[in-house]
């Protein structure tokens, strides 16, 4: 049972420190929707999502009212569509995205993830069809998110897929140019993607998951920031302990909401993902946490060490609070979604190279970064390859979500709106990586992948 003091602390976190449940995500298996007729398959997809997630939003809202805990997003993730559609007699995979979007709007969720393919070791014909369809699919839908896993520690990096995804990101930006390349904000390229991630745009329902499952993502950068104000000037072991205790409290709240949502929806509870996911709101920033540790500005020397300690302490506190911590769980560094990151990038201290170094120790990778619109597909692919290599060698999830902003250059700002915020266009190297990318083939898995 929670003590009176713990309850009051939680109320304080919610009212003044931006603590919230960032998302309740229902994962739904669509494997039973497979059909040789693409129209029949799309209808089955729509029907199943509407049937399974019919009460998701209403349940989230009722928990929010009764417990007084803000639940920002209600979402759905589904089986990677390249698997579901593989048996369909069609070359056009855009209708599957349209069916997903229609279902998302019917059940009222803000995003639906799973327009995805897993190609870390090779591509099936269905994978190729889905990847080819991504630019158009993200242009004609509002709530569909897409992800492609191009590498893993066990398989290595599929460089043919990396090259193709560089071209796909570029084409998606062009296809959504009238909206600042917004389609790219709904597209993630992974290495070591996890099957139970509740956060968008990378969520999909893994084939090892149950028929349906409830995953909850908790977020509390503001809570950690305020906690560190009380240990100003103290040694790092005190800082780490403070973060760990704070993460424990945050995860307890997430566990409570997850179990209640699971009970009310009669759906198995999956995981609590304790990821410090920032927002553009003042006081809800991962960058400001790092600066509270003593850095003048996020991105200066010491930033990677500070982030490493933050990430580790968050995980240690979370696993003490729940036996089902999963997903990504740690600290996110999406530039456009973090007001401190935005300020650091605008100052020129936080660079793409420093962000890449930080991804070695954070939860995911290069996230929500705007780059010049004339950046070549090969350069984008090379950025993806670098990030995938970090994930592959370090046995961790890494990802790239970049926006080559059409018609914009360094110094301009891309406005995304809402939780996606705004992103200053950051410079990339002008030297070409084209010959490297066009080699193709597969970068072999590292020696430490042989663990059997």
mmCIF file of C-alpha atoms in Angstrom, residues 58-422:
data_model
loop_
_atom_site.group_PDB
_atom_site.id
_atom_site.type_symbol
_atom_site.label_atom_id
_atom_site.label_comp_id
_atom_site.label_asym_id
_atom_site.label_seq_id
_atom_site.Cartn_x
_atom_site.Cartn_y
_atom_site.Cartn_z
ATOM 1 C CA UNK A 58 -12.706 5.321 -22.850
ATOM 2 C CA UNK A 59 -10.918 3.084 -20.345
ATOM 3 C CA UNK A 60 -7.852 5.331 -20.343
ATOM 4 C CA UNK A 61 -10.021 8.379 -19.799
ATOM 5 C CA UNK A 62 -11.934 6.756 -16.931
ATOM 6 C CA UNK A 63 -8.692 5.743 -15.169
ATOM 7 C CA UNK A 64 -7.411 9.268 -15.694
ATOM 8 C CA UNK A 65 -10.501 10.758 -14.031
ATOM 9 C CA UNK A 66 -10.713 8.283 -11.159
ATOM 10 C CA UNK A 67 -7.029 8.226 -10.222
ATOM 11 C CA UNK A 68 -6.206 11.834 -11.084
ATOM 12 C CA UNK A 69 -3.255 10.689 -13.197
ATOM 13 C CA UNK A 70 -2.801 12.360 -16.612
ATOM 14 C CA UNK A 71 -2.718 9.825 -19.454
ATOM 15 C CA UNK A 72 -1.531 11.809 -22.452
ATOM 16 C CA UNK A 73 -1.892 9.279 -25.279
ATOM 17 C CA UNK A 74 -3.862 6.151 -26.054
ATOM 18 C CA UNK A 75 -2.314 4.143 -28.877
ATOM 19 C CA UNK A 76 -2.329 0.849 -30.757
ATOM 20 C CA UNK A 77 0.540 -1.224 -32.094
ATOM 21 C CA UNK A 78 0.073 -4.099 -34.520
ATOM 22 C CA UNK A 79 1.985 -6.986 -36.064
ATOM 23 C CA UNK A 80 4.454 -5.758 -38.718
ATOM 24 C CA UNK A 81 2.312 -5.338 -41.811
ATOM 25 C CA UNK A 82 4.940 -6.868 -44.104
ATOM 26 C CA UNK A 83 4.160 -10.171 -42.350
ATOM 27 C CA UNK A 84 0.389 -9.784 -42.398
ATOM 28 C CA UNK A 85 0.243 -8.776 -46.063
ATOM 29 C CA UNK A 86 2.809 -11.279 -47.344
ATOM 30 C CA UNK A 87 0.194 -13.692 -48.664
ATOM 31 C CA UNK A 88 -1.855 -11.033 -50.474
ATOM 32 C CA UNK A 89 -1.951 -10.988 -54.250
ATOM 33 C CA UNK A 90 -1.051 -7.304 -54.672
ATOM 34 C CA UNK A 91 1.858 -4.993 -55.441
ATOM 35 C CA UNK A 92 0.307 -2.006 -53.662
ATOM 36 C CA UNK A 93 0.666 -1.891 -49.873
ATOM 37 C CA UNK A 94 -0.723 1.624 -49.410
ATOM 38 C CA UNK A 95 -4.299 0.349 -48.819
ATOM 39 C CA UNK A 96 -3.085 -1.468 -45.707
ATOM 40 C CA UNK A 97 -1.920 1.856 -44.262
ATOM 41 C CA UNK A 98 -5.268 3.411 -45.164
ATOM 42 C CA UNK A 99 -7.084 0.596 -43.340
ATOM 43 C CA UNK A 100 -4.885 1.122 -40.277
ATOM 44 C CA UNK A 101 -5.520 4.868 -40.339
ATOM 45 C CA UNK A 102 -9.265 4.358 -40.634
ATOM 46 C CA UNK A 103 -9.214 1.964 -37.673
ATOM 47 C CA UNK A 104 -7.115 4.380 -35.587
ATOM 48 C CA UNK A 105 -9.624 7.149 -36.179
ATOM 49 C CA UNK A 106 -12.579 4.896 -35.434
ATOM 50 C CA UNK A 107 -11.248 3.793 -32.037
ATOM 51 C CA UNK A 108 -9.920 7.301 -31.297
ATOM 52 C CA UNK A 109 -6.194 6.653 -30.725
ATOM 53 C CA UNK A 110 -3.736 9.381 -31.681
ATOM 54 C CA UNK A 111 -1.176 7.067 -33.325
ATOM 55 C CA UNK A 112 -1.041 3.502 -34.567
ATOM 56 C CA UNK A 113 2.319 1.787 -35.056
ATOM 57 C CA UNK A 114 3.232 -1.302 -37.001
ATOM 58 C CA UNK A 115 3.438 -0.329 -40.660
ATOM 59 C CA UNK A 116 6.733 -2.091 -40.314
ATOM 60 C CA UNK A 117 9.246 -4.583 -41.682
ATOM 61 C CA UNK A 118 12.033 -6.581 -40.031
ATOM 62 C CA UNK A 119 14.894 -6.870 -42.528
ATOM 63 C CA UNK A 120 18.024 -7.168 -40.399
ATOM 64 C CA UNK A 121 19.324 -10.178 -42.335
ATOM 65 C CA UNK A 122 17.519 -9.920 -45.648
ATOM 66 C CA UNK A 123 14.357 -8.731 -47.364
ATOM 67 C CA UNK A 124 11.389 -10.727 -48.563
ATOM 68 C CA UNK A 125 9.359 -9.486 -51.500
ATOM 69 C CA UNK A 126 6.694 -8.377 -49.037
ATOM 70 C CA UNK A 127 9.278 -6.333 -47.119
ATOM 71 C CA UNK A 128 10.309 -4.599 -50.339
ATOM 72 C CA UNK A 129 6.717 -3.805 -51.242
ATOM 73 C CA UNK A 130 6.074 -2.277 -47.839
ATOM 74 C CA UNK A 131 9.242 -0.158 -47.878
ATOM 75 C CA UNK A 132 8.449 1.090 -51.384
ATOM 76 C CA UNK A 133 4.991 2.116 -50.161
ATOM 77 C CA UNK A 134 6.153 4.030 -47.059
ATOM 78 C CA UNK A 135 6.404 7.545 -48.592
ATOM 79 C CA UNK A 136 2.912 7.410 -50.072
ATOM 80 C CA UNK A 137 1.458 5.572 -47.066
ATOM 81 C CA UNK A 138 2.673 8.214 -44.609
ATOM 82 C CA UNK A 139 1.538 11.021 -46.908
ATOM 83 C CA UNK A 140 -2.064 9.841 -47.249
ATOM 84 C CA UNK A 141 -2.587 8.866 -43.596
ATOM 85 C CA UNK A 142 -2.660 10.936 -40.424
ATOM 86 C CA UNK A 143 -2.084 8.509 -37.566
ATOM 87 C CA UNK A 144 -0.067 5.638 -39.018
ATOM 88 C CA UNK A 145 3.571 5.241 -37.938
ATOM 89 C CA UNK A 146 6.181 3.167 -39.721
ATOM 90 C CA UNK A 147 9.390 1.453 -38.664
ATOM 91 C CA UNK A 148 11.998 -0.756 -40.297
ATOM 92 C CA UNK A 149 14.602 -2.799 -38.425
ATOM 93 C CA UNK A 150 17.795 -2.950 -40.524
ATOM 94 C CA UNK A 151 20.221 -4.573 -38.113
ATOM 95 C CA UNK A 152 20.762 -6.574 -34.945
ATOM 96 C CA UNK A 153 23.591 -7.870 -32.806
ATOM 97 C CA UNK A 154 22.791 -11.436 -33.922
ATOM 98 C CA UNK A 155 22.393 -10.727 -37.649
ATOM 99 C CA UNK A 156 24.640 -7.768 -38.419
ATOM 100 C CA UNK A 157 23.536 -4.819 -40.582
ATOM 101 C CA UNK A 158 21.665 -5.236 -43.853
ATOM 102 C CA UNK A 159 23.371 -2.507 -45.882
ATOM 103 C CA UNK A 160 21.031 -3.007 -48.844
ATOM 104 C CA UNK A 161 18.172 -2.133 -46.505
ATOM 105 C CA UNK A 162 20.147 0.798 -45.081
ATOM 106 C CA UNK A 163 20.603 2.238 -48.574
ATOM 107 C CA UNK A 164 16.936 1.702 -49.349
ATOM 108 C CA UNK A 165 15.878 3.412 -46.119
ATOM 109 C CA UNK A 166 18.060 6.423 -46.909
ATOM 110 C CA UNK A 167 16.160 6.749 -50.174
ATOM 111 C CA UNK A 168 12.841 6.139 -48.392
ATOM 112 C CA UNK A 169 13.418 8.874 -45.809
ATOM 113 C CA UNK A 170 14.327 11.284 -48.598
ATOM 114 C CA UNK A 171 11.257 10.308 -50.638
ATOM 115 C CA UNK A 172 8.978 10.597 -47.583
ATOM 116 C CA UNK A 173 10.209 14.144 -46.955
ATOM 117 C CA UNK A 174 9.548 15.062 -50.582
ATOM 118 C CA UNK A 175 6.092 13.472 -50.568
ATOM 119 C CA UNK A 176 5.133 15.463 -47.444
ATOM 120 C CA UNK A 177 7.010 18.649 -48.417
ATOM 121 C CA UNK A 178 3.867 20.758 -48.065
ATOM 122 C CA UNK A 179 3.952 19.872 -44.348
ATOM 123 C CA UNK A 180 7.689 20.387 -43.678
ATOM 124 C CA UNK A 181 8.450 16.730 -44.372
ATOM 125 C CA UNK A 182 6.192 15.668 -41.511
ATOM 126 C CA UNK A 183 5.975 12.105 -42.795
ATOM 127 C CA UNK A 184 9.552 11.554 -41.592
ATOM 128 C CA UNK A 185 8.444 12.268 -38.015
ATOM 129 C CA UNK A 186 6.362 9.071 -38.278
ATOM 130 C CA UNK A 187 9.210 6.915 -39.640
ATOM 131 C CA UNK A 188 11.929 5.207 -37.558
ATOM 132 C CA UNK A 189 14.847 3.052 -38.704
ATOM 133 C CA UNK A 190 15.992 0.626 -35.989
ATOM 134 C CA UNK A 191 18.772 -1.696 -35.002
ATOM 135 C CA UNK A 192 17.806 -4.261 -32.348
ATOM 136 C CA UNK A 193 14.151 -3.172 -32.322
ATOM 137 C CA UNK A 194 12.174 -4.508 -29.348
ATOM 138 C CA UNK A 195 8.779 -6.187 -29.638
ATOM 139 C CA UNK A 196 7.054 -4.483 -26.692
ATOM 140 C CA UNK A 197 7.854 -0.791 -27.171
ATOM 141 C CA UNK A 198 4.762 1.344 -26.412
ATOM 142 C CA UNK A 199 6.242 4.587 -27.772
ATOM 143 C CA UNK A 200 5.718 5.980 -31.256
ATOM 144 C CA UNK A 201 6.794 6.114 -33.936
ATOM 145 C CA UNK A 202 8.622 2.821 -33.455
ATOM 146 C CA UNK A 203 6.006 0.644 -31.765
ATOM 147 C CA UNK A 204 4.955 -2.664 -33.304
ATOM 148 C CA UNK A 205 3.429 -5.817 -31.830
ATOM 149 C CA UNK A 206 6.068 -8.547 -31.914
ATOM 150 C CA UNK A 207 5.361 -12.058 -33.142
ATOM 151 C CA UNK A 208 6.387 -13.402 -29.733
ATOM 152 C CA UNK A 209 3.648 -11.428 -27.993
ATOM 153 C CA UNK A 210 0.170 -12.567 -26.955
ATOM 154 C CA UNK A 211 -2.958 -12.010 -29.054
ATOM 155 C CA UNK A 212 -3.453 -8.651 -27.332
ATOM 156 C CA UNK A 213 -1.463 -6.953 -24.600
ATOM 157 C CA UNK A 214 -1.376 -3.694 -22.652
ATOM 158 C CA UNK A 215 1.942 -1.833 -22.454
ATOM 159 C CA UNK A 216 2.320 1.447 -20.586
ATOM 160 C CA UNK A 217 4.932 4.149 -21.108
ATOM 161 C CA UNK A 218 5.678 6.427 -18.165
ATOM 162 C CA UNK A 219 7.564 9.693 -18.355
ATOM 163 C CA UNK A 220 8.948 12.012 -15.720
ATOM 164 C CA UNK A 221 11.915 14.217 -16.733
ATOM 165 C CA UNK A 222 10.450 17.086 -14.724
ATOM 166 C CA UNK A 223 10.240 14.947 -11.600
ATOM 167 C CA UNK A 224 13.888 13.891 -11.861
ATOM 168 C CA UNK A 225 14.932 17.484 -12.546
ATOM 169 C CA UNK A 226 13.196 18.750 -9.426
ATOM 170 C CA UNK A 227 14.614 15.905 -7.317
ATOM 171 C CA UNK A 228 18.156 16.813 -8.352
ATOM 172 C CA UNK A 229 17.638 20.393 -7.221
ATOM 173 C CA UNK A 230 17.616 19.024 -3.672
ATOM 174 C CA UNK A 231 21.104 17.470 -4.007
ATOM 175 C CA UNK A 232 22.902 20.352 -5.708
ATOM 176 C CA UNK A 233 26.674 20.019 -5.268
ATOM 177 C CA UNK A 234 26.438 16.508 -3.804
ATOM 178 C CA UNK A 235 28.696 13.638 -5.086
ATOM 179 C CA UNK A 236 27.551 11.531 -8.018
ATOM 180 C CA UNK A 237 26.700 8.515 -5.881
ATOM 181 C CA UNK A 238 24.128 10.711 -4.111
ATOM 182 C CA UNK A 239 22.845 11.941 -7.486
ATOM 183 C CA UNK A 240 22.499 8.370 -8.770
ATOM 184 C CA UNK A 241 20.658 7.265 -5.638
ATOM 185 C CA UNK A 242 18.289 10.224 -5.913
ATOM 186 C CA UNK A 243 17.471 9.408 -9.540
ATOM 187 C CA UNK A 244 16.991 5.736 -8.670
ATOM 188 C CA UNK A 245 14.521 6.485 -5.872
ATOM 189 C CA UNK A 246 12.623 8.919 -8.081
ATOM 190 C CA UNK A 247 12.430 6.378 -10.922
ATOM 191 C CA UNK A 248 11.061 3.857 -8.437
ATOM 192 C CA UNK A 249 8.183 6.182 -7.511
ATOM 193 C CA UNK A 250 7.411 6.964 -11.147
ATOM 194 C CA UNK A 251 7.376 3.282 -12.118
ATOM 195 C CA UNK A 252 5.069 2.392 -9.221
ATOM 196 C CA UNK A 253 2.508 4.770 -10.667
ATOM 197 C CA UNK A 254 2.915 3.236 -14.118
ATOM 198 C CA UNK A 255 2.491 -0.259 -12.714
ATOM 199 C CA UNK A 256 -0.734 0.794 -11.002
ATOM 200 C CA UNK A 257 -2.207 2.241 -14.191
ATOM 201 C CA UNK A 258 -1.048 -0.702 -16.314
ATOM 202 C CA UNK A 259 -2.598 -3.296 -14.016
ATOM 203 C CA UNK A 260 -5.869 -1.356 -13.805
ATOM 204 C CA UNK A 261 -6.081 -0.914 -17.578
ATOM 205 C CA UNK A 262 -5.315 -4.611 -18.035
ATOM 206 C CA UNK A 263 -8.104 -5.598 -15.640
ATOM 207 C CA UNK A 264 -10.727 -3.289 -17.122
ATOM 208 C CA UNK A 265 -9.932 -4.236 -20.718
ATOM 209 C CA UNK A 266 -9.581 -7.954 -19.903
ATOM 210 C CA UNK A 267 -6.243 -7.878 -21.712
ATOM 211 C CA UNK A 268 -2.928 -9.292 -20.442
ATOM 212 C CA UNK A 269 -0.530 -6.783 -18.892
ATOM 213 C CA UNK A 270 2.729 -6.622 -20.812
ATOM 214 C CA UNK A 271 5.323 -4.134 -19.582
ATOM 215 C CA UNK A 272 5.920 -0.738 -18.055
ATOM 216 C CA UNK A 273 8.390 1.265 -20.131
ATOM 217 C CA UNK A 274 10.072 3.805 -17.897
ATOM 218 C CA UNK A 275 11.505 6.158 -20.487
ATOM 219 C CA UNK A 276 12.202 9.769 -19.615
ATOM 220 C CA UNK A 277 10.413 11.089 -22.697
ATOM 221 C CA UNK A 278 10.568 14.886 -22.736
ATOM 222 C CA UNK A 279 8.136 17.429 -24.158
ATOM 223 C CA UNK A 280 8.610 20.985 -25.436
ATOM 224 C CA UNK A 281 7.142 22.265 -22.138
ATOM 225 C CA UNK A 282 9.464 24.197 -19.847
ATOM 226 C CA UNK A 283 10.559 21.968 -16.967
ATOM 227 C CA UNK A 284 10.009 18.663 -18.795
ATOM 228 C CA UNK A 285 13.435 18.298 -20.378
ATOM 229 C CA UNK A 286 16.148 15.618 -20.264
ATOM 230 C CA UNK A 287 18.707 18.265 -21.285
ATOM 231 C CA UNK A 288 17.869 20.316 -18.200
ATOM 232 C CA UNK A 289 18.468 17.243 -15.999
ATOM 233 C CA UNK A 290 21.971 16.924 -17.423
ATOM 234 C CA UNK A 291 22.570 20.630 -16.896
ATOM 235 C CA UNK A 292 21.341 20.360 -13.305
ATOM 236 C CA UNK A 293 24.189 17.893 -12.728
ATOM 237 C CA UNK A 294 26.624 20.716 -13.402
ATOM 238 C CA UNK A 295 26.928 21.147 -17.155
ATOM 239 C CA UNK A 296 26.744 24.704 -18.441
ATOM 240 C CA UNK A 297 24.784 23.527 -21.485
ATOM 241 C CA UNK A 298 23.775 20.134 -22.847
ATOM 242 C CA UNK A 299 26.297 18.977 -25.438
ATOM 243 C CA UNK A 300 29.417 20.280 -23.737
ATOM 244 C CA UNK A 301 32.127 17.920 -22.484
ATOM 245 C CA UNK A 302 30.756 15.629 -19.782
ATOM 246 C CA UNK A 303 27.314 15.304 -21.347
ATOM 247 C CA UNK A 304 27.765 11.656 -22.348
ATOM 248 C CA UNK A 305 28.944 10.678 -18.862
ATOM 249 C CA UNK A 306 26.004 12.474 -17.255
ATOM 250 C CA UNK A 307 23.541 10.788 -19.616
ATOM 251 C CA UNK A 308 25.096 7.369 -18.972
ATOM 252 C CA UNK A 309 24.583 7.735 -15.227
ATOM 253 C CA UNK A 310 21.024 9.027 -15.706
ATOM 254 C CA UNK A 311 20.088 6.121 -17.942
ATOM 255 C CA UNK A 312 21.559 3.518 -15.596
ATOM 256 C CA UNK A 313 19.936 4.969 -12.477
ATOM 257 C CA UNK A 314 16.540 5.160 -14.178
ATOM 258 C CA UNK A 315 16.715 1.487 -15.111
ATOM 259 C CA UNK A 316 17.835 0.404 -11.633
ATOM 260 C CA UNK A 317 15.002 2.294 -9.971
ATOM 261 C CA UNK A 318 12.453 0.968 -12.437
ATOM 262 C CA UNK A 319 13.280 -2.709 -12.066
ATOM 263 C CA UNK A 320 12.869 -2.430 -8.298
ATOM 264 C CA UNK A 321 9.326 -1.118 -8.766
ATOM 265 C CA UNK A 322 8.030 -3.629 -11.299
ATOM 266 C CA UNK A 323 8.880 -7.157 -12.367
ATOM 267 C CA UNK A 324 7.686 -6.266 -15.874
ATOM 268 C CA UNK A 325 9.868 -3.333 -16.912
ATOM 269 C CA UNK A 326 10.443 -3.574 -20.653
ATOM 270 C CA UNK A 327 10.251 -1.685 -23.908
ATOM 271 C CA UNK A 328 13.146 0.749 -24.094
ATOM 272 C CA UNK A 329 13.241 2.170 -20.535
ATOM 273 C CA UNK A 330 15.817 4.899 -20.004
ATOM 274 C CA UNK A 331 16.267 8.437 -21.299
ATOM 275 C CA UNK A 332 15.150 9.663 -24.726
ATOM 276 C CA UNK A 333 16.939 12.540 -26.444
ATOM 277 C CA UNK A 334 14.553 13.685 -29.213
ATOM 278 C CA UNK A 335 15.788 17.128 -30.170
ATOM 279 C CA UNK A 336 12.515 18.677 -31.328
ATOM 280 C CA UNK A 337 10.600 17.349 -28.311
ATOM 281 C CA UNK A 338 12.924 18.694 -25.607
ATOM 282 C CA UNK A 339 13.107 22.453 -25.006
ATOM 283 C CA UNK A 340 16.594 22.139 -23.487
ATOM 284 C CA UNK A 341 17.866 20.139 -26.470
ATOM 285 C CA UNK A 342 16.359 22.710 -28.826
ATOM 286 C CA UNK A 343 18.155 25.535 -27.014
ATOM 287 C CA UNK A 344 21.456 23.628 -26.990
ATOM 288 C CA UNK A 345 21.178 22.820 -30.701
ATOM 289 C CA UNK A 346 20.381 26.424 -31.572
ATOM 290 C CA UNK A 347 23.459 27.565 -29.614
ATOM 291 C CA UNK A 348 25.668 25.264 -31.700
ATOM 292 C CA UNK A 349 26.992 23.368 -28.652
ATOM 293 C CA UNK A 350 24.823 20.301 -29.277
ATOM 294 C CA UNK A 351 25.857 18.868 -32.644
ATOM 295 C CA UNK A 352 24.919 15.789 -34.625
ATOM 296 C CA UNK A 353 28.263 14.211 -33.742
ATOM 297 C CA UNK A 354 27.725 14.803 -30.005
ATOM 298 C CA UNK A 355 24.212 13.397 -30.230
ATOM 299 C CA UNK A 356 25.646 10.284 -31.880
ATOM 300 C CA UNK A 357 28.063 9.868 -28.961
ATOM 301 C CA UNK A 358 25.196 10.278 -26.509
ATOM 302 C CA UNK A 359 23.223 7.523 -28.240
ATOM 303 C CA UNK A 360 25.859 5.036 -27.087
ATOM 304 C CA UNK A 361 24.461 5.357 -23.564
ATOM 305 C CA UNK A 362 20.818 6.477 -23.905
ATOM 306 C CA UNK A 363 17.659 4.513 -24.639
ATOM 307 C CA UNK A 364 17.352 4.888 -28.384
ATOM 308 C CA UNK A 365 19.218 7.057 -30.876
ATOM 309 C CA UNK A 366 19.207 10.063 -33.191
ATOM 310 C CA UNK A 367 15.642 11.170 -32.719
ATOM 311 C CA UNK A 368 13.560 13.992 -34.211
ATOM 312 C CA UNK A 369 16.530 15.779 -35.753
ATOM 313 C CA UNK A 370 15.991 18.175 -38.654
ATOM 314 C CA UNK A 371 18.726 18.274 -41.298
ATOM 315 C CA UNK A 372 19.028 20.339 -44.489
ATOM 316 C CA UNK A 373 16.493 19.466 -47.165
ATOM 317 C CA UNK A 374 19.194 18.950 -49.792
ATOM 318 C CA UNK A 375 20.926 16.220 -47.754
ATOM 319 C CA UNK A 376 21.494 13.264 -50.080
ATOM 320 C CA UNK A 377 19.888 9.872 -49.611
ATOM 321 C CA UNK A 378 23.389 8.372 -49.282
ATOM 322 C CA UNK A 379 24.270 10.706 -46.410
ATOM 323 C CA UNK A 380 21.025 9.809 -44.638
ATOM 324 C CA UNK A 381 21.810 6.121 -45.175
ATOM 325 C CA UNK A 382 25.314 6.649 -43.756
ATOM 326 C CA UNK A 383 23.823 8.282 -40.646
ATOM 327 C CA UNK A 384 21.568 5.231 -40.294
ATOM 328 C CA UNK A 385 24.545 2.890 -40.744
ATOM 329 C CA UNK A 386 26.572 4.656 -38.047
ATOM 330 C CA UNK A 387 23.719 4.463 -35.584
ATOM 331 C CA UNK A 388 22.985 0.819 -36.411
ATOM 332 C CA UNK A 389 26.645 -0.013 -35.807
ATOM 333 C CA UNK A 390 26.452 1.507 -32.328
ATOM 334 C CA UNK A 391 23.423 -0.644 -31.556
ATOM 335 C CA UNK A 392 24.859 -3.810 -33.071
ATOM 336 C CA UNK A 393 28.212 -3.650 -31.283
ATOM 337 C CA UNK A 394 26.786 -2.517 -27.937
ATOM 338 C CA UNK A 395 23.851 -4.977 -27.870
ATOM 339 C CA UNK A 396 21.341 -2.141 -27.488
ATOM 340 C CA UNK A 397 18.458 -0.618 -29.390
ATOM 341 C CA UNK A 398 19.383 2.339 -31.558
ATOM 342 C CA UNK A 399 17.268 4.242 -34.052
ATOM 343 C CA UNK A 400 17.263 7.118 -36.494
ATOM 344 C CA UNK A 401 14.355 9.515 -37.007
ATOM 345 C CA UNK A 402 15.622 12.427 -39.065
ATOM 346 C CA UNK A 403 13.696 15.003 -41.068
ATOM 347 C CA UNK A 404 15.422 16.323 -44.201
ATOM 348 C CA UNK A 405 13.337 19.494 -44.193
ATOM 349 C CA UNK A 406 12.354 20.386 -47.776
ATOM 350 C CA UNK A 407 13.617 23.804 -48.824
ATOM 351 C CA UNK A 408 15.228 24.539 -45.448
ATOM 352 C CA UNK A 409 18.867 24.870 -44.433
ATOM 353 C CA UNK A 410 21.008 25.252 -41.320
ATOM 354 C CA UNK A 411 19.619 28.059 -39.171
ATOM 355 C CA UNK A 412 16.017 27.483 -40.188
ATOM 356 C CA UNK A 413 13.444 25.862 -37.890
ATOM 357 C CA UNK A 414 10.963 23.100 -38.663
ATOM 358 C CA UNK A 415 7.642 23.413 -36.835
ATOM 359 C CA UNK A 416 6.021 20.075 -35.996
ATOM 360 C CA UNK A 417 3.471 21.163 -33.418
ATOM 361 C CA UNK A 418 2.126 19.519 -30.278
ATOM 362 C CA UNK A 419 4.367 17.017 -28.509
ATOM 363 C CA UNK A 420 6.604 16.872 -31.595
ATOM 364 C CA UNK A 421 7.693 20.471 -31.004
ATOM 365 C CA UNK A 422 10.068 22.307 -33.317
#
